[in-house]
PDB file of C-alpha atoms in Angstrom:
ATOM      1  CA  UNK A   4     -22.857  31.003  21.589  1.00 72.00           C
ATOM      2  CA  UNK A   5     -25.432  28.701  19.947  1.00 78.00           C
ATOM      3  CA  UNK A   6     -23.351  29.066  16.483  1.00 83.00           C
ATOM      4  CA  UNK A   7     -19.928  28.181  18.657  1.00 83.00           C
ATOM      5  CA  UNK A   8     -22.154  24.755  19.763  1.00 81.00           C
ATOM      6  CA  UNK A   9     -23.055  23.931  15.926  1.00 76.00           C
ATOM      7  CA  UNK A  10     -19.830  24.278  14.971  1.00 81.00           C
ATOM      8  CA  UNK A  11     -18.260  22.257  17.453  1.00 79.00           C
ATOM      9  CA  UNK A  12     -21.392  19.282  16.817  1.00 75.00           C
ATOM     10  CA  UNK A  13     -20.669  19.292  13.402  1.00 74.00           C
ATOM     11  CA  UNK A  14     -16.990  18.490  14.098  1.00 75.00           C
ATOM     12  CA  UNK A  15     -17.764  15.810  16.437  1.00 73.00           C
ATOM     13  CA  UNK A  16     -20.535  14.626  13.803  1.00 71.00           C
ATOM     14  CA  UNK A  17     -17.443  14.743  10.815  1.00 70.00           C
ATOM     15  CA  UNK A  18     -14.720  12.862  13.344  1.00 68.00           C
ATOM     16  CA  UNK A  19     -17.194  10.309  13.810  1.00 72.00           C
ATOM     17  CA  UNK A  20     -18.216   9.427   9.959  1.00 66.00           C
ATOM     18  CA  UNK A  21     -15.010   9.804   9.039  1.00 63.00           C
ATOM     19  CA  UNK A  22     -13.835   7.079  12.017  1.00 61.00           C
ATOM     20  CA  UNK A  23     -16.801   4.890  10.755  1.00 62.00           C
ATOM     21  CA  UNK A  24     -15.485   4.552   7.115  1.00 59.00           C
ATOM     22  CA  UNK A  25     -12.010   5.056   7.611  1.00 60.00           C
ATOM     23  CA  UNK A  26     -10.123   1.870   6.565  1.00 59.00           C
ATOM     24  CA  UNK A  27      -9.758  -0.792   9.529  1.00 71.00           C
ATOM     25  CA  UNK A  28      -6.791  -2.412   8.433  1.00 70.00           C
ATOM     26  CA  UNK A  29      -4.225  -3.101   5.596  1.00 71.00           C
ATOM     27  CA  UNK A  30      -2.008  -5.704   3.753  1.00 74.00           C
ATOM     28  CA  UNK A  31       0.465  -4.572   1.998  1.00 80.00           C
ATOM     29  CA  UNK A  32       2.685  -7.303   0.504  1.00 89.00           C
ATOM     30  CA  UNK A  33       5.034  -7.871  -3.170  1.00 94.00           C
ATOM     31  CA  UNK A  34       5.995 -10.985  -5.136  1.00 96.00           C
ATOM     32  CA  UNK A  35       9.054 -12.366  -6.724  1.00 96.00           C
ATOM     33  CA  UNK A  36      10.174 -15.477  -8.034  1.00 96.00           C
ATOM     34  CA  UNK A  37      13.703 -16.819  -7.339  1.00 96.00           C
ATOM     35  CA  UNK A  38      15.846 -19.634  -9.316  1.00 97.00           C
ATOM     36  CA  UNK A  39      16.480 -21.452  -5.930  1.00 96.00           C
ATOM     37  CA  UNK A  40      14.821 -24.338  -4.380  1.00 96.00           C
ATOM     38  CA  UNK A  41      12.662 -23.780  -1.395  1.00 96.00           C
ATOM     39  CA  UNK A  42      14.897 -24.840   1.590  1.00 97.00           C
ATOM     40  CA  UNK A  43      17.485 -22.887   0.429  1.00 96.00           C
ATOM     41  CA  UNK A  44      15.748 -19.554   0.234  1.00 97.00           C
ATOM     42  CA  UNK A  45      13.658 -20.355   3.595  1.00 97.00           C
ATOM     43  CA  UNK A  46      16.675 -20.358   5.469  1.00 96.00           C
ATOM     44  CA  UNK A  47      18.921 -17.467   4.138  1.00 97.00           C
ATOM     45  CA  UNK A  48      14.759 -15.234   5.380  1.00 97.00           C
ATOM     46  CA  UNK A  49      14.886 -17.045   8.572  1.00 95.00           C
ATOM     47  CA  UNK A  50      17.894 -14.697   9.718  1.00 95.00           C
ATOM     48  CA  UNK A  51      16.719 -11.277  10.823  1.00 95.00           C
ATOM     49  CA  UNK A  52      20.674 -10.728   9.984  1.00 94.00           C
ATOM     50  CA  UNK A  53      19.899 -11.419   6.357  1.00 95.00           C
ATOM     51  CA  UNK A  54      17.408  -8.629   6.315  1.00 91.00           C
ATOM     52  CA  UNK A  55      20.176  -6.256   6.348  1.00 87.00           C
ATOM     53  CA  UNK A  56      21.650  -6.932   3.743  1.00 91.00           C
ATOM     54  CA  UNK A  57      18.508  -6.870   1.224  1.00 92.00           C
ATOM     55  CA  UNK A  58      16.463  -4.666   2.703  1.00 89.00           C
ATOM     56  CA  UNK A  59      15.908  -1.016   1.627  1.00 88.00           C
ATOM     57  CA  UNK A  60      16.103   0.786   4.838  1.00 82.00           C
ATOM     58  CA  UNK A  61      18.699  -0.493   5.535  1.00 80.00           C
ATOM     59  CA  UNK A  62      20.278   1.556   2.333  1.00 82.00           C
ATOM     60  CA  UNK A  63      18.618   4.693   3.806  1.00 83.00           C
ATOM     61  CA  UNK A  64      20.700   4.742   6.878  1.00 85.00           C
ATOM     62  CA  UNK A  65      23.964   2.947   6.565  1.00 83.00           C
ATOM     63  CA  UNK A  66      25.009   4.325  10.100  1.00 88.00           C
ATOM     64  CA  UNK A  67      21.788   2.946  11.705  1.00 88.00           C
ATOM     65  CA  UNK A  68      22.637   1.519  15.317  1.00 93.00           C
ATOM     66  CA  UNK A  69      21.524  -2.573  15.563  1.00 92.00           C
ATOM     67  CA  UNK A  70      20.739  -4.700  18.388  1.00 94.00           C
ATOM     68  CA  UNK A  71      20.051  -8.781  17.873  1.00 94.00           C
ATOM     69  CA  UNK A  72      18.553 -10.784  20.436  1.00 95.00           C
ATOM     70  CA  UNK A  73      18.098 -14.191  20.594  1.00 95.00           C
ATOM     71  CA  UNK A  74      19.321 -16.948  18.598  1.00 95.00           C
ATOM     72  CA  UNK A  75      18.996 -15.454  14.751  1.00 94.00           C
ATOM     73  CA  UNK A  76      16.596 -17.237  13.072  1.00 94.00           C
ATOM     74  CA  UNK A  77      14.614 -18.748  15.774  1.00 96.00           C
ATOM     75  CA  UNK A  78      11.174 -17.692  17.597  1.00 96.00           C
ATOM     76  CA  UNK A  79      11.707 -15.223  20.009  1.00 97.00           C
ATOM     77  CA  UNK A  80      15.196 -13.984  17.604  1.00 97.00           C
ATOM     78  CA  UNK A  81      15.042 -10.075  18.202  1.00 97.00           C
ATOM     79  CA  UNK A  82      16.242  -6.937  15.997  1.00 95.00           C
ATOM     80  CA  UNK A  83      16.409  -3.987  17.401  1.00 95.00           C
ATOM     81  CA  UNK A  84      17.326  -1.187  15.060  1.00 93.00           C
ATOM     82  CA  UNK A  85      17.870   3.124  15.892  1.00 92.00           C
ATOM     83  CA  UNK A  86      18.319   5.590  12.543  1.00 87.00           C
ATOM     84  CA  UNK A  87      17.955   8.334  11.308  1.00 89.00           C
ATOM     85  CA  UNK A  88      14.375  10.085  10.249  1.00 85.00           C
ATOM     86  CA  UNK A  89      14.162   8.026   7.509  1.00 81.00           C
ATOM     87  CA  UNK A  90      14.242   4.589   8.978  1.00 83.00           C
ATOM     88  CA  UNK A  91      12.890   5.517  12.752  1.00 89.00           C
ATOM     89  CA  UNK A  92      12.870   3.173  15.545  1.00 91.00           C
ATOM     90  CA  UNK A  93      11.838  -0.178  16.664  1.00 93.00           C
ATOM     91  CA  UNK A  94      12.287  -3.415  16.693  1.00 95.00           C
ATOM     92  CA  UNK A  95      11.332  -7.074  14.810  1.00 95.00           C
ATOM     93  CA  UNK A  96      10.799  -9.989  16.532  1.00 97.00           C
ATOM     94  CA  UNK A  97      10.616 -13.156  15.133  1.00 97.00           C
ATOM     95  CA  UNK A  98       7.108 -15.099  16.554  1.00 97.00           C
ATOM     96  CA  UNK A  99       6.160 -18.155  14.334  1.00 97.00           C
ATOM     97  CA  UNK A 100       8.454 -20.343  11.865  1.00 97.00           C
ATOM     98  CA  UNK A 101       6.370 -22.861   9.669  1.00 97.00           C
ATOM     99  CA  UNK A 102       9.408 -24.455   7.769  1.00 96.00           C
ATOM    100  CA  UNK A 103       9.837 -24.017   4.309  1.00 97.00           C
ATOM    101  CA  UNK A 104       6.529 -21.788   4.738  1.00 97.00           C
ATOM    102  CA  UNK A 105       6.622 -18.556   6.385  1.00 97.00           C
ATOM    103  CA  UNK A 106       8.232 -16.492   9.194  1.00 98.00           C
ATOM    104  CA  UNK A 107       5.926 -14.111  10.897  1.00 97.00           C
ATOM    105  CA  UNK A 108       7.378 -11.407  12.674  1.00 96.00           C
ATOM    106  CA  UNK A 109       5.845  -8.389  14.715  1.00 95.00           C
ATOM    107  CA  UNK A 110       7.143  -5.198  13.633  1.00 89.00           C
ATOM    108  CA  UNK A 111       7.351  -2.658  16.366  1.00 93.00           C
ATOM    109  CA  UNK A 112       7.860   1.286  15.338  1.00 88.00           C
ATOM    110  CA  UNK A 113       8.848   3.424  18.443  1.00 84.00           C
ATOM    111  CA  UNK A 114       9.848   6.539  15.909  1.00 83.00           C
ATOM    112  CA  UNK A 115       8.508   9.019  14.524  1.00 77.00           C
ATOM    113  CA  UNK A 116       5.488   7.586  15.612  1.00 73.00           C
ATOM    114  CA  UNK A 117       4.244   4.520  18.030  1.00 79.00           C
ATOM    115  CA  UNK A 118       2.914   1.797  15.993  1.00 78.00           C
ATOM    116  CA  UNK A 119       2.767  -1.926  14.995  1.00 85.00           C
ATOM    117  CA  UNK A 120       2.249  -4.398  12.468  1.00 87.00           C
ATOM    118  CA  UNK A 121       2.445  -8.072  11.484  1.00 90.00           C
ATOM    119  CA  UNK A 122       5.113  -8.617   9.000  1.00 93.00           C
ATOM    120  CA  UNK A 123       5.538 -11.859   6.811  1.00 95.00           C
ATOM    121  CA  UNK A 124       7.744 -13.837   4.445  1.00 97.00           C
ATOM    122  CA  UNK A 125       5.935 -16.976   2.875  1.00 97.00           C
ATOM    123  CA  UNK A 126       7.349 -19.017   0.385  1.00 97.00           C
ATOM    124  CA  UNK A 127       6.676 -21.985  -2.168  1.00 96.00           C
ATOM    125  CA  UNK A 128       7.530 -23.818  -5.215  1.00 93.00           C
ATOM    126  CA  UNK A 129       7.232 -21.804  -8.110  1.00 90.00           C
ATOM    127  CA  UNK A 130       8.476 -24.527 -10.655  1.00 87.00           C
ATOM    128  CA  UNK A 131      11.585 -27.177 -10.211  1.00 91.00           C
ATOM    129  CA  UNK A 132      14.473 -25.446  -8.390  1.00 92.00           C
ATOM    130  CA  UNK A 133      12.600 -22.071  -8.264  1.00 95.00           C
ATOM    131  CA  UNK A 134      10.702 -19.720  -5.233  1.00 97.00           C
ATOM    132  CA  UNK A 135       7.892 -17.940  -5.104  1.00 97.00           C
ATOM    133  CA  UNK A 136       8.550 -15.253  -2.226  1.00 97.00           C
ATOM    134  CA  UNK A 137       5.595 -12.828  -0.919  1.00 97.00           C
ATOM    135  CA  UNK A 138       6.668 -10.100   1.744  1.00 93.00           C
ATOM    136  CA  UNK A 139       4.568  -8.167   3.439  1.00 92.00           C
ATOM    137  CA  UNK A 140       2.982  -6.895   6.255  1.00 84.00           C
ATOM    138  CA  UNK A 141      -0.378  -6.080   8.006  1.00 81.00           C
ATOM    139  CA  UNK A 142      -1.933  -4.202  10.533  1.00 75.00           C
ATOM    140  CA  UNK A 143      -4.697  -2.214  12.238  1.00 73.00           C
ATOM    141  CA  UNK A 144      -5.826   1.018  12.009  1.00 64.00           C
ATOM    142  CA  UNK A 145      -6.859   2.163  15.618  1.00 72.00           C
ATOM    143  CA  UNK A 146      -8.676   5.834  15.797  1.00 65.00           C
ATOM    144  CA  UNK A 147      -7.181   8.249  15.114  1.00 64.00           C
ATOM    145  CA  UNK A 148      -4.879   6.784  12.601  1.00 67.00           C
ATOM    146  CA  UNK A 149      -7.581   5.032  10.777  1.00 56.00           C
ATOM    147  CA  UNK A 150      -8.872   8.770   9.742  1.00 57.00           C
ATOM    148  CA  UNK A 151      -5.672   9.779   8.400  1.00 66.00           C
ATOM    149  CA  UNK A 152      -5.881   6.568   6.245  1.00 61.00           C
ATOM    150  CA  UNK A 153      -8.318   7.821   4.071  1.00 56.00           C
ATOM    151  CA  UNK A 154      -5.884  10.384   3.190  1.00 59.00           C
ATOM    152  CA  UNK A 155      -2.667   8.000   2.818  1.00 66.00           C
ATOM    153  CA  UNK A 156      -2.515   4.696   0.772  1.00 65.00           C
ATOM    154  CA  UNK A 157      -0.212   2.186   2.474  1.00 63.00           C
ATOM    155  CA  UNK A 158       0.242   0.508  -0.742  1.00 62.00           C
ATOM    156  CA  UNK A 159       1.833   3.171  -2.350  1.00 72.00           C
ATOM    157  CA  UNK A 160       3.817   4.398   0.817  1.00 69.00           C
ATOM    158  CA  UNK A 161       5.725   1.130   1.204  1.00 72.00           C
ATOM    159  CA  UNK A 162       4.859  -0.825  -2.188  1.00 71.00           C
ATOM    160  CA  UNK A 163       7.663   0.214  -3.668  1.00 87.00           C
ATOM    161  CA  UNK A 164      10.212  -0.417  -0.880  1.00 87.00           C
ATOM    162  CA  UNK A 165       8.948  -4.153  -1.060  1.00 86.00           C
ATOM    163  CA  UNK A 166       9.727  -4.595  -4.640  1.00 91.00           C
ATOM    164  CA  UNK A 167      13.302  -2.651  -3.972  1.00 92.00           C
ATOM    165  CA  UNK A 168      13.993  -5.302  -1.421  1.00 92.00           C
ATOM    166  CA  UNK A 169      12.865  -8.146  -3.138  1.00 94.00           C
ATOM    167  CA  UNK A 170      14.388  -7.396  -6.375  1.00 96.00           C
ATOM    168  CA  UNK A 171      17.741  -6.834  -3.741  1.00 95.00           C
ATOM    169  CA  UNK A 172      17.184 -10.500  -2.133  1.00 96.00           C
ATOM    170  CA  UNK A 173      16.484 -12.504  -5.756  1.00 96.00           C
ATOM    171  CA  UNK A 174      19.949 -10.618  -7.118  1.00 95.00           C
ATOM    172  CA  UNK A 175      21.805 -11.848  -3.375  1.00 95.00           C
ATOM    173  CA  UNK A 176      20.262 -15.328  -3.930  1.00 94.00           C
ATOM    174  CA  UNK A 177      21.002 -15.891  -7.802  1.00 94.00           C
ATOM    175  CA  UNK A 178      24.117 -14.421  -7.319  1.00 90.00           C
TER     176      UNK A 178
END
């Protein structure tokens, strides 16, 4: 019985080290530079609408059921999306517009698991008639989750979708 007690003490004693350095958060985010001037690329990101037609998850799920809320491109502007195991379920919804700045967005994941995350789009002058674009998104890790993220590396999980989409959105917008 006493060996049964160590065991189970040296699990709690592991679970709570491995909560204490497990990462507490993340930014994950990719650049590109577009030959368009800044108003004009600010508006075609303000429309959640947009997103679907650069984004890669989109790609993943062509059947995916949407939902938009709201006036597109304004605060409170809603997309609700429903695919398959690739893509999941949840929603974006538009919170803060700084023009010709950013649009900050809260990304909400229903499937395959419950989570959320802050999710950006900034922009600026990158030389005469060009745009600097930076997506990405941030969150926290809340325990449990934060112990599996010393095992995952957000960066490479979705790094590579960001550069798929933005390399999609600078060949829409020069195009």
């Amino acid at each position: 019985m006493d060996t049964i007690l160590y065991i189970l003490a040296g699990i709690v004693v592991l679970i709570f080290i491995l909560a204490m350095i497990a990462p507490k958060g993340y930014d994950v985010n990719r650049k590109i530079t577009v030959k368009k001037p800044v108003p004009e690329v600010f508006e075609y990101l303000k429309s959640l609408k947009n997103q679907d037609n650069w984004s890669p998850w989109g790609k993943r799920d062509p059947n995916m059921k949407k939902e938009f809320v709201g006036s597109d491109g304004e605060i409170g502007a809603t997309s609700k999306w429903e695919g398959n195991k690739d893509v999941g379920s949840g929603e974006q919804e538009i919170k803060r517009i700084v023009e010709n700045e950013v649009i900050e967005s809260a990304l909400r994941f229903l499937k395959p698991w419950k989570s959320q995350s802050d999710a950006y789009l900034r922009v600026k002058e990158a030389g005469e008639g060009e745009t600097e674009i930076t997506w990405g998104f941030s969150g926290k890790n809340k325990f449990p989750m934060s112990i599996m993220m010393l095992f995952m590396n957000m960066d490479k999980a979705v790094g590579k979708d960001f550069e798929e989409g933005l390399a999609s959105l600078k060949d829409i917008l020069e195009h």
